[in-house]
Amino acid sequence: MKRYDQNFKDEALKLSDDIGVKKACEQLNLNYGTLSGWRKQRSQKNKAGKKSGDEIQDEIAMLKKENEELKSANEILKDALGFFAADRKK
C-alpha cells in the first residue's frame, strides 16, 4: 500500500475540486477510491468543525462578558497603580 504525504493529498484535493475526481485521478495516477476517500474524510472533518448559529451566539455572548470583566480588572489595576505611584512620591 502506497503512502502519500499530507501536502500531496491537499494538492490532489484541490485539483479534484477544480477538474473533478475522475480527471484528477487520471492526471495523478491515483485510484478513484483513494481520492474519493480523501474527499469524504475532508467533508467529515469540515462538518465536525462547524458550529451552529446558537453555539456561535453563545460564544459571542460569553466573550463579550469576559471582555467586560477584563476591562473592569484593568481599571482596578490602573487605579491601584496610580495609588501606589502617588504613595511613592510622598
Coordinates of C-alpha atoms in Angstrom, one line a residue:
M1 CA 0.0 0.0 0.0
K2 CA 1.5 3.3 -1.1
R3 CA 1.6 6.2 1.5
Y4 CA 1.0 9.8 0.4
D5 CA 2.2 12.8 2.4
Q6 CA -0.3 15.4 3.5
N7 CA 0.9 18.0 1.0
F8 CA 0.2 15.7 -1.9
K9 CA -3.2 14.9 -0.5
D10 CA -4.0 18.6 -0.2
E11 CA -2.9 19.3 -3.7
A12 CA -4.8 16.3 -5.1
L13 CA -8.0 17.5 -3.3
K14 CA -7.6 21.0 -4.7
L15 CA -7.1 19.6 -8.2
S16 CA -10.2 17.3 -7.8
D17 CA -12.2 20.4 -6.7
D18 CA -11.1 22.2 -9.9
I19 CA -11.3 19.5 -12.6
G20 CA -13.3 16.6 -10.9
V21 CA -12.3 13.4 -9.2
K22 CA -12.0 11.2 -12.3
K23 CA -9.8 13.6 -14.2
A24 CA -7.6 14.3 -11.2
C25 CA -7.2 10.5 -10.6
E26 CA -6.1 10.1 -14.3
Q27 CA -3.6 13.0 -14.1
L28 CA -2.1 11.9 -10.7
N29 CA -2.3 8.2 -11.5
L30 CA -4.4 7.6 -8.4
N31 CA -7.1 5.0 -7.7
Y32 CA -10.5 6.6 -7.8
G33 CA -11.4 5.1 -4.4
T34 CA -8.3 6.7 -2.8
L35 CA -9.1 10.2 -3.8
S36 CA -12.8 9.9 -3.1
G37 CA -12.0 8.6 0.3
W38 CA -9.8 11.6 1.0
R39 CA -12.7 13.8 -0.1
K40 CA -15.0 12.0 2.2
Q41 CA -12.6 12.5 5.1
R42 CA -12.3 16.2 4.4
S43 CA -16.0 16.5 4.3
Q44 CA -16.5 14.8 7.6
K45 CA -13.8 17.0 9.2
N46 CA -15.4 20.1 7.9
K47 CA -18.8 19.0 9.3
A48 CA -17.4 18.2 12.7
G49 CA -15.7 21.6 12.9
K50 CA -18.7 23.7 12.2
K51 CA -20.7 25.3 14.9
S52 CA -24.4 26.0 14.9
G53 CA -25.7 29.6 14.9
D54 CA -26.8 29.2 18.5
E55 CA -23.4 27.9 19.6
I56 CA -21.8 30.9 17.9
Q57 CA -24.1 33.4 19.5
D58 CA -23.5 31.7 22.9
E59 CA -19.7 32.0 22.4
I60 CA -20.0 35.7 21.4
A61 CA -22.1 36.4 24.5
M62 CA -19.5 34.7 26.7
L63 CA -16.6 36.5 25.0
K64 CA -18.4 39.9 25.5
K65 CA -18.9 39.2 29.2
E66 CA -15.3 38.1 29.6
N67 CA -14.2 41.3 27.7
E68 CA -16.2 43.5 30.1
E69 CA -14.7 41.6 33.1
L70 CA -11.2 42.2 31.8
K71 CA -11.9 45.9 31.2
S72 CA -13.1 46.2 34.7
A73 CA -10.0 44.4 36.1
N74 CA -7.7 46.7 34.0
E75 CA -9.4 49.8 35.5
I76 CA -8.9 48.4 39.0
L77 CA -5.2 47.8 38.2
K78 CA -4.8 51.3 36.8
D79 CA -6.4 52.8 39.9
A80 CA -4.1 50.7 42.1
L81 CA -1.0 51.7 40.1
G82 CA -2.0 55.4 40.5
F83 CA -2.4 54.9 44.2
F84 CA 0.9 53.3 44.7
A85 CA 2.7 55.7 42.4
A86 CA 1.3 58.6 44.4
D87 CA 2.3 56.9 47.7
R88 CA 5.9 56.6 46.5
K89 CA 6.2 60.3 45.7
K90 CA 5.5 61.2 49.4

